CSV table of C-alpha atoms in Angstrom, one decimal:
chain,number,residue,atom,x,y,z
A,414,MET,CA,-46.7,76.9,-18.1
A,415,THR,CA,-44.8,80.2,-18.5
A,416,SER,CA,-45.6,83.9,-18.7
A,417,LEU,CA,-43.0,84.2,-21.5
A,418,ALA,CA,-45.3,82.7,-24.1
A,419,TRP,CA,-43.3,83.7,-27.2
A,420,TRP,CA,-45.6,81.6,-29.4
A,421,LEU,CA,-48.5,84.0,-28.8
A,422,ALA,CA,-46.6,86.9,-30.6
A,423,GLU,CA,-48.1,88.1,-33.8
A,424,CYS,CA,-47.4,86.2,-37.0
A,425,GLN,CA,-46.3,88.1,-40.0
A,426,PRO,CA,-49.2,89.4,-42.2
A,427,GLN,CA,-49.3,88.2,-45.8
A,428,ASP,CA,-48.9,90.8,-48.6
A,429,HIS,CA,-52.3,91.2,-50.2
A,430,VAL,CA,-51.0,93.6,-52.8
A,431,ALA,CA,-48.6,90.9,-54.0
A,432,ARG,CA,-51.4,88.4,-54.0
A,433,THR,CA,-53.6,90.7,-56.1
A,434,ARG,CA,-50.8,91.3,-58.6
A,435,ALA,CA,-50.0,87.6,-58.8
A,436,GLN,CA,-53.6,86.8,-59.4
A,437,ALA,CA,-53.8,89.4,-62.2
A,438,ARG,CA,-50.7,87.9,-63.8
A,439,GLN,CA,-52.2,84.3,-63.6
A,440,ASP,CA,-55.3,85.6,-65.3
A,441,GLN,CA,-53.2,86.9,-68.3
A,442,LEU,CA,-51.0,83.9,-68.9
A,443,THR,CA,-51.5,82.0,-72.2
A,444,LYS,CA,-53.8,79.3,-70.9
A,445,PRO,CA,-57.4,79.1,-70.0
A,446,ARG,CA,-57.9,80.5,-66.5
A,447,GLY,CA,-57.6,77.7,-63.9
A,448,ALA,CA,-56.1,75.3,-66.4
A,449,LEU,CA,-53.1,74.6,-64.2
A,450,GLY,CA,-55.4,73.8,-61.2
A,451,GLN,CA,-53.8,73.7,-57.8
A,452,LEU,CA,-50.4,75.0,-59.2
A,453,GLU,CA,-52.0,78.4,-59.9
A,454,GLY,CA,-53.2,78.8,-56.3
A,455,LEU,CA,-49.8,77.7,-55.0
A,456,ALA,CA,-48.0,80.4,-57.0
A,457,ILE,CA,-50.4,83.1,-55.8
A,458,THR,CA,-50.2,81.9,-52.2
A,459,LEU,CA,-46.4,81.9,-52.3
A,460,ALA,CA,-46.5,85.4,-53.8
A,461,SER,CA,-48.6,86.6,-50.9
A,462,MET,CA,-46.2,84.9,-48.4
A,463,GLN,CA,-43.0,86.2,-50.0
A,464,GLY,CA,-44.3,89.7,-50.8
A,465,SER,CA,-43.5,89.4,-54.4
A,466,ASP,CA,-45.7,88.9,-57.5
A,467,ARG,CA,-42.8,86.7,-58.8
A,468,PRO,CA,-42.3,84.1,-56.1
A,469,GLU,CA,-39.5,81.6,-56.1
A,470,VAL,CA,-38.5,78.5,-54.2
A,471,ALA,CA,-34.7,78.6,-54.7
A,472,ARG,CA,-33.2,78.2,-51.2
A,473,PRO,CA,-35.0,75.5,-49.2
A,474,TRP,CA,-34.1,74.7,-45.6
A,475,PHE,CA,-34.6,71.2,-44.3
A,476,ALA,CA,-34.4,70.4,-40.6
A,477,VAL,CA,-34.7,66.9,-39.1
A,478,PHE,CA,-35.4,66.7,-35.4
A,479,ALA,CA,-34.6,63.4,-33.6
A,480,GLY,CA,-35.8,62.2,-30.2
A,481,ASP,CA,-36.8,59.0,-28.4
A,482,HIS,CA,-40.1,58.1,-26.7
A,483,GLY,CA,-40.5,56.4,-23.3
A,484,VAL,CA,-43.8,54.9,-24.4
A,485,VAL,CA,-41.8,52.4,-26.5
A,486,GLU,CA,-41.4,50.3,-23.4
A,487,GLU,CA,-45.1,49.5,-23.8
A,488,GLY,CA,-44.3,47.5,-26.9
A,489,VAL,CA,-45.8,49.9,-29.5
A,490,SER,CA,-43.0,49.8,-32.1
A,491,ALA,CA,-41.7,47.3,-34.5
A,492,TYR,CA,-38.2,48.6,-34.1
A,493,PRO,CA,-35.9,49.0,-31.1
A,494,GLN,CA,-35.1,52.5,-29.8
A,495,ALA,CA,-31.4,52.1,-30.8
A,496,VAL,CA,-32.6,52.8,-34.3
A,497,THR,CA,-33.1,56.6,-33.6
A,498,GLY,CA,-29.4,57.1,-32.8
A,499,GLU,CA,-28.3,54.7,-35.6
A,500,MET,CA,-30.3,56.7,-38.1
A,501,LEU,CA,-28.7,59.9,-36.9
A,502,ARG,CA,-25.4,58.3,-37.8
A,503,ASN,CA,-26.9,57.4,-41.2
A,504,PHE,CA,-28.0,61.0,-41.7
A,505,VAL,CA,-24.4,62.2,-41.0
A,506,ARG,CA,-23.0,59.7,-43.5
A,507,GLY,CA,-25.5,60.8,-46.1
A,508,GLY,CA,-27.2,57.5,-46.5
A,509,ALA,CA,-30.9,58.2,-45.6
A,510,ALA,CA,-33.7,59.2,-48.0
A,511,ILE,CA,-33.7,62.8,-46.8
A,512,ASN,CA,-30.0,63.1,-47.6
A,513,VAL,CA,-30.6,62.0,-51.1
A,514,LEU,CA,-33.6,64.3,-51.5
A,515,ALA,CA,-31.8,67.3,-50.0
A,516,HIS,CA,-28.8,66.8,-52.2
A,517,SER,CA,-31.0,66.4,-55.3
A,518,LEU,CA,-32.9,69.6,-54.5
A,519,GLY,CA,-29.9,71.7,-53.4
A,520,ALA,CA,-31.3,72.2,-49.9
A,521,THR,CA,-29.5,72.9,-46.7
A,522,LEU,CA,-30.1,70.0,-44.3
A,523,GLU,CA,-29.9,70.7,-40.5
A,524,LEU,CA,-29.8,67.8,-38.0
A,525,VAL,CA,-31.0,68.4,-34.4
A,526,ASP,CA,-30.6,65.7,-31.8
A,527,LEU,CA,-33.0,66.5,-29.0
A,528,GLY,CA,-32.3,63.4,-26.9
A,529,THR,CA,-31.9,59.7,-27.6
A,530,ALA,CA,-32.6,56.7,-25.3
A,531,VAL,CA,-29.3,55.0,-26.2
A,532,PRO,CA,-26.2,57.3,-25.4
A,533,LEU,CA,-24.8,58.8,-28.6
A,534,GLU,CA,-21.4,60.2,-29.3
A,535,ARG,CA,-21.0,63.7,-30.7
A,536,LEU,CA,-21.6,63.5,-34.4
A,537,PRO,CA,-20.2,66.0,-36.9
A,538,GLY,CA,-22.7,68.5,-38.2
A,539,VAL,CA,-25.4,67.5,-35.6
A,540,LEU,CA,-26.7,70.0,-33.0
A,541,HIS,CA,-26.9,67.9,-29.8
A,542,LEU,CA,-29.3,69.5,-27.3
A,543,GLY,CA,-29.5,66.8,-24.7
A,544,LEU,CA,-33.0,67.4,-23.4
A,545,GLY,CA,-33.1,64.0,-21.9
A,546,ALA,CA,-32.7,60.3,-22.7
A,547,GLY,CA,-35.9,60.5,-24.7
A,548,THR,CA,-39.3,61.4,-23.2
A,549,ALA,CA,-40.9,59.6,-20.2
A,550,ASN,CA,-43.5,56.9,-20.8
A,551,PHE,CA,-46.7,58.9,-21.2
A,552,ALA,CA,-48.8,55.8,-20.5
A,553,ARG,CA,-47.6,56.3,-16.9
A,554,GLU,CA,-46.6,60.0,-16.5
A,555,PRO,CA,-46.3,63.1,-18.5
A,556,ALA,CA,-43.9,62.7,-21.5
A,557,MET,CA,-42.0,65.9,-20.7
A,558,SER,CA,-41.4,68.2,-17.8
A,559,ASP,CA,-42.3,71.9,-18.3
A,560,ALA,CA,-38.7,72.8,-18.9
A,561,GLN,CA,-38.2,70.0,-21.5
A,562,CYS,CA,-41.3,71.0,-23.4
A,563,LEU,CA,-40.3,74.7,-23.5
A,564,ALA,CA,-36.8,73.8,-24.5
A,565,ALA,CA,-38.0,71.6,-27.4
A,566,LEU,CA,-40.3,74.4,-28.6
A,567,GLU,CA,-37.5,76.8,-28.4
A,568,ALA,CA,-35.2,74.4,-30.4
A,569,GLY,CA,-37.7,74.6,-33.2
A,570,ARG,CA,-38.0,78.3,-33.1
A,571,ALA,CA,-34.2,78.6,-33.1
A,572,SER,CA,-34.1,76.4,-36.2
A,573,ALA,CA,-36.6,78.7,-38.0
A,574,GLU,CA,-34.5,81.7,-37.0
A,575,ARG,CA,-31.4,80.0,-38.5
A,576,ALA,CA,-33.3,79.3,-41.7
A,577,VAL,CA,-34.5,83.0,-42.0
A,578,ASP,CA,-31.0,84.3,-41.2
A,579,SER,CA,-29.5,82.1,-43.9
A,580,GLY,CA,-31.8,83.6,-46.6
A,581,ALA,CA,-34.0,80.5,-46.9
A,582,ASP,CA,-37.3,81.0,-48.8
A,583,ILE,CA,-39.1,77.9,-47.6
A,584,TYR,CA,-38.8,75.6,-44.5
A,585,LEU,CA,-39.3,71.9,-44.4
A,586,GLY,CA,-39.3,70.0,-41.1
A,587,GLY,CA,-38.8,66.3,-40.6
A,588,GLU,CA,-38.6,63.9,-37.7
A,589,MET,CA,-36.8,60.7,-36.6
A,590,GLY,CA,-37.9,58.9,-33.4
A,591,ILE,CA,-38.9,55.3,-32.7
A,592,GLY,CA,-42.4,55.5,-31.2
A,593,ASN,CA,-43.3,58.9,-32.6
A,594,THR,CA,-46.4,57.7,-34.4
A,595,THR,CA,-47.7,56.6,-31.0
A,596,ALA,CA,-47.0,60.0,-29.5
A,597,ALA,CA,-48.5,61.8,-32.5
A,598,SER,CA,-51.6,59.6,-32.5
A,599,ALA,CA,-52.1,60.2,-28.7
A,600,LEU,CA,-51.7,64.0,-29.2
A,601,ALA,CA,-54.1,64.0,-32.1
A,602,CYS,CA,-56.7,62.1,-30.1
A,603,ALA,CA,-56.4,64.7,-27.3
A,604,LEU,CA,-56.6,67.7,-29.7
A,605,LEU,CA,-59.5,66.2,-31.7
A,606,GLY,CA,-61.4,64.4,-29.0
A,607,THR,CA,-61.2,61.2,-31.1
A,608,PRO,CA,-60.9,57.6,-29.9
A,609,ALA,CA,-57.6,56.0,-30.5
A,610,ALA,CA,-59.0,53.2,-32.6
A,611,GLN,CA,-60.0,55.8,-35.3
A,612,LEU,CA,-56.6,57.3,-35.6
A,613,VAL,CA,-54.0,54.7,-34.8
A,614,GLY,CA,-52.0,53.0,-37.7
A,615,PRO,CA,-49.1,50.6,-38.2
A,616,GLY,CA,-46.4,53.2,-37.9
A,617,THR,CA,-43.1,51.5,-38.9
A,618,GLY,CA,-44.9,48.2,-39.7
A,619,LEU,CA,-47.0,46.8,-36.9
A,620,ASP,CA,-49.5,44.0,-37.7
A,621,ASP,CA,-53.2,44.2,-36.8
A,622,LYS,CA,-52.6,42.9,-33.3
A,623,GLY,CA,-49.8,45.4,-32.8
A,624,VAL,CA,-52.0,48.3,-33.9
A,625,GLN,CA,-54.8,47.2,-31.5
A,626,HIS,CA,-52.3,47.1,-28.7
A,627,LYS,CA,-51.0,50.6,-29.6
A,628,ALA,CA,-54.6,51.9,-29.5
A,629,GLU,CA,-55.1,50.3,-26.1
A,630,VAL,CA,-51.9,51.9,-24.7
A,631,ILE,CA,-53.0,55.3,-26.0
A,632,GLU,CA,-56.5,55.0,-24.5
A,633,ARG,CA,-54.9,54.2,-21.2
A,634,ALA,CA,-52.7,57.3,-21.5
A,635,LEU,CA,-55.7,59.5,-22.5
A,636,ALA,CA,-57.6,58.4,-19.5
A,637,LEU,CA,-54.6,59.4,-17.3
A,638,HIS,CA,-54.0,62.8,-18.9
A,639,ARG,CA,-57.2,64.1,-20.4
A,640,PRO,CA,-58.4,65.6,-17.1
A,641,HIS,CA,-55.3,67.8,-17.1
A,642,CYS,CA,-55.1,68.7,-20.8
A,643,HIS,CA,-56.8,72.1,-20.6
A,644,GLY,CA,-55.0,73.4,-23.7
A,645,PRO,CA,-52.8,72.4,-26.6
A,646,LEU,CA,-49.5,73.2,-24.7
A,647,GLU,CA,-50.3,70.9,-21.8
A,648,SER,CA,-51.5,68.2,-24.2
A,649,LEU,CA,-48.2,68.5,-26.1
A,650,ARG,CA,-46.2,68.3,-22.8
A,651,ARG,CA,-48.1,65.3,-21.6
A,652,LEU,CA,-48.5,63.2,-24.8
A,653,GLY,CA,-46.1,64.6,-27.3
A,654,GLY,CA,-42.4,64.1,-28.0
A,655,PHE,CA,-39.3,66.2,-28.2
A,656,GLU,CA,-39.4,66.3,-32.0
A,657,VAL,CA,-43.1,67.0,-32.2
A,658,ALA,CA,-42.7,70.0,-29.9
A,659,ALA,CA,-39.7,71.2,-31.9
A,660,LEU,CA,-41.6,71.0,-35.1
A,661,ALA,CA,-44.5,72.9,-33.6
A,662,GLY,CA,-42.0,75.6,-32.4
A,663,ALA,CA,-40.4,75.7,-35.8
A,664,TYR,CA,-43.8,76.3,-37.5
A,665,LEU,CA,-44.7,79.0,-35.1
A,666,GLY,CA,-41.3,80.6,-35.5
A,667,CYS,CA,-41.6,80.5,-39.3
A,668,ALA,CA,-45.0,82.2,-39.2
A,669,GLN,CA,-43.7,84.9,-36.9
A,670,ARG,CA,-40.7,85.6,-39.2
A,671,GLY,CA,-42.7,85.2,-42.4
A,672,ILE,CA,-41.2,82.2,-44.1
A,673,PRO,CA,-43.5,79.6,-45.8
A,674,VAL,CA,-43.6,76.1,-44.4
A,675,LEU,CA,-44.1,72.9,-46.4
A,676,VAL,CA,-45.5,70.4,-43.9
A,677,ASP,CA,-44.6,66.7,-44.2
A,678,GLY,CA,-46.8,63.8,-43.2
A,679,PHE,CA,-48.8,62.6,-40.2
A,680,ILE,CA,-46.4,63.4,-37.3
A,681,CYS,CA,-45.5,66.8,-38.8
A,682,SER,CA,-49.2,67.5,-39.4
A,683,VAL,CA,-50.0,66.8,-35.8
A,684,ALA,CA,-47.3,69.2,-34.8
A,685,ALA,CA,-48.8,71.7,-37.2
A,686,LEU,CA,-52.3,71.2,-35.6
A,687,CYS,CA,-50.8,71.8,-32.2
A,688,ALA,CA,-49.0,75.0,-33.4
A,689,VAL,CA,-52.2,76.3,-34.9
A,690,ARG,CA,-54.1,75.6,-31.7
A,691,MET,CA,-51.4,77.6,-29.8
A,692,ASN,CA,-51.5,80.5,-32.3
A,693,PRO,CA,-54.2,80.2,-35.0
A,694,ALA,CA,-52.6,82.8,-37.2
A,695,CYS,CA,-49.8,80.3,-37.8
A,696,ARG,CA,-52.1,78.4,-40.2
A,697,ASP,CA,-51.7,81.0,-43.0
A,698,TRP,CA,-48.0,80.1,-43.4
A,699,LEU,CA,-48.5,76.3,-43.8
A,700,LEU,CA,-48.6,74.4,-47.0
A,701,PHE,CA,-49.2,70.6,-46.9
A,702,SER,CA,-47.2,68.3,-49.0
A,703,HIS,CA,-48.8,64.8,-49.0
A,704,ARG,CA,-51.4,62.5,-47.5
A,705,SER,CA,-49.6,59.7,-45.7
A,706,ALA,CA,-50.7,56.1,-45.3
A,707,GLU,CA,-51.3,56.6,-41.6
A,708,PRO,CA,-55.1,56.6,-41.0
A,709,GLY,CA,-55.0,59.4,-38.5
A,710,HIS,CA,-53.6,61.8,-41.1
A,711,GLN,CA,-56.9,62.3,-42.9
A,712,ALA,CA,-58.6,63.5,-39.7
A,713,VAL,CA,-55.8,65.9,-38.9
A,714,LEU,CA,-55.7,67.4,-42.4
A,715,ALA,CA,-59.5,67.8,-42.3
A,716,GLU,CA,-59.3,69.7,-39.0
A,717,LEU,CA,-56.6,72.0,-40.6
A,718,GLN,CA,-58.7,72.4,-43.8
A,719,ALA,CA,-55.6,71.3,-45.6
A,720,GLN,CA,-55.3,70.3,-49.3
A,721,THR,CA,-52.3,68.2,-50.0
A,722,LEU,CA,-50.2,68.1,-53.2
A,723,LEU,CA,-49.5,64.4,-53.3
A,724,ASP,CA,-51.1,61.1,-52.2
A,725,LEU,CA,-48.4,58.4,-52.8
A,726,GLY,CA,-48.9,56.1,-49.8
A,727,LEU,CA,-45.8,57.4,-48.1
A,728,ARG,CA,-45.0,56.7,-44.4
A,729,LEU,CA,-41.3,57.2,-44.1
A,730,GLY,CA,-41.0,60.5,-42.2
A,731,GLU,CA,-37.7,62.4,-42.1
A,732,GLY,CA,-39.5,65.2,-44.1
A,733,SER,CA,-39.2,63.0,-47.2
A,734,GLY,CA,-42.8,63.6,-48.4
A,735,ALA,CA,-42.4,67.4,-48.2
A,736,ALA,CA,-39.1,67.1,-50.1
A,737,ILE,CA,-40.7,65.0,-52.8
A,738,ALA,CA,-43.5,67.6,-53.1
A,739,LEU,CA,-41.1,70.6,-53.2
A,740,PRO,CA,-40.5,70.4,-57.0
A,741,LEU,CA,-44.2,71.0,-57.5
A,742,LEU,CA,-43.8,74.4,-55.7
A,743,ARG,CA,-40.8,75.2,-57.9
A,744,LEU,CA,-42.7,74.3,-61.0
A,745,ALA,CA,-45.7,76.4,-59.9
A,746,CYS,CA,-43.4,79.4,-59.5
A,747,ASP,CA,-41.6,78.7,-62.8
A,748,LEU,CA,-44.9,78.5,-64.7
A,749,HIS,CA,-46.1,81.7,-63.1
A,750,ASN,CA,-43.0,83.6,-63.7
A,751,GLY,CA,-41.9,82.2,-67.1
A,752,MET,CA,-45.0,81.9,-69.2
A,753,ALA,CA,-45.9,84.7,-71.6
A,754,THR,CA,-49.1,86.7,-71.1
A,755,PHE,CA,-51.6,87.0,-74.0
A,756,ALA,CA,-50.3,90.4,-74.8
A,757,GLU,CA,-46.6,89.4,-74.8
A,758,ALA,CA,-47.3,86.4,-77.0
A,759,ALA,CA,-49.8,88.2,-79.3
A,760,VAL,CA,-52.4,85.5,-78.6
A,761,SER,CA,-56.0,86.4,-78.4
A,762,ASP,CA,-57.6,86.2,-75.0
A,763,ARG,CA,-61.2,85.2,-74.6
A,764,PRO,CA,-63.7,88.2,-74.7
A,765,ALA,CA,-64.1,90.0,-71.4
C-alpha cells in the first residue's frame, strides 16, 4: 500500500531488569508466593513495561474513535446509523457510560470523529477528521480506499503520541460505530480463516434471524475480498472500519513509544489482532481487560494467547470494559508497592 510503512518500525523493548526486581519484590511480600494470583503477574508486567520496579497506573488516557459503516445498508444492525453521531453528542454532554467511567477514574477522555454517515456539526472537544461519510459497503466493494485506511491508522498513532506527550502511563481505546461488530467479525474471519457462522454474534441486539443474515452478508463479502487479502493491512482496508483501523494504529503507536495498552472487548481485540499481525512485537504491550458476550471474542483472544481480567458478559463498547478493569491494575500496583516485605514486617518467611 505504501513504502512509508511506519507500523513496521521497532517497538520499544521491555525492561527486563525492572521485571527481575519486581519479581524479587513480589517474592518477599508478606503473603504466600502466588497468593494474589493474576494480580502479581500484572504488577510485574507493568514494571517491565514502565521500566520501574514500582509501577503505577495514575494517569490513564482514554480515546474513543467513532465512524460509520456502509455495510449497514445490508440490514445488519438493530440501530440506524444516525446513532453514531447522536452518541458523539452524548459523549460531549457527558452522558455516556465511558464519560461516567472516565470521570470516576480521573482519566483524560479524547473523542475522535473519523467520519459519520449523517452529517454532523462541529462539536466542542471533538477532533473531527472527516475521512468520509462512513466506509463503503464492503459486501460490494472495499470498505476503505488506500488513503482512508492509511489516514485512519495515522489517526490512531497520533492519539497514542498525544497520550505519551501528556504523560499518560496507560492507554485505553474505545469505539463507537453502528455496524462495527459486522466489520470486526468480517475482519476476524479473514485473519483467522474462520467461517462467519462461528464468529458472528448479536452486536447491539439482533435476534437469531438477524445474526444468521449478518453471517450471510459477511460470507458474501469474504468471497468477494479473500482472493485479494494477501496480508493484514489489505484485509483491514477491505473489511474493516475507520475506528478499527484507528485502534490498530493506536496500539502500534503505543508499542513503538512504550506505553502499556489495556484492550477493550471484541472490536478492540480484532483491531489488536490486526496490529499484531502487522507488527508482532506490538503484542508485548497489550493487556486484555475482559471477555465480551460476542461469540467471536473467544477465538480472537485465543489467537492472541490473551488472558482477560474480567468476564462480566459486557457488550457495550466505548472502551467501557477496559475502564471497568482499570481499577484492578491500580490495585495490583498498590499491593505490589504498598505491602511490607517479610523483613520489613519482621514476619518469618518459609524456609528457603
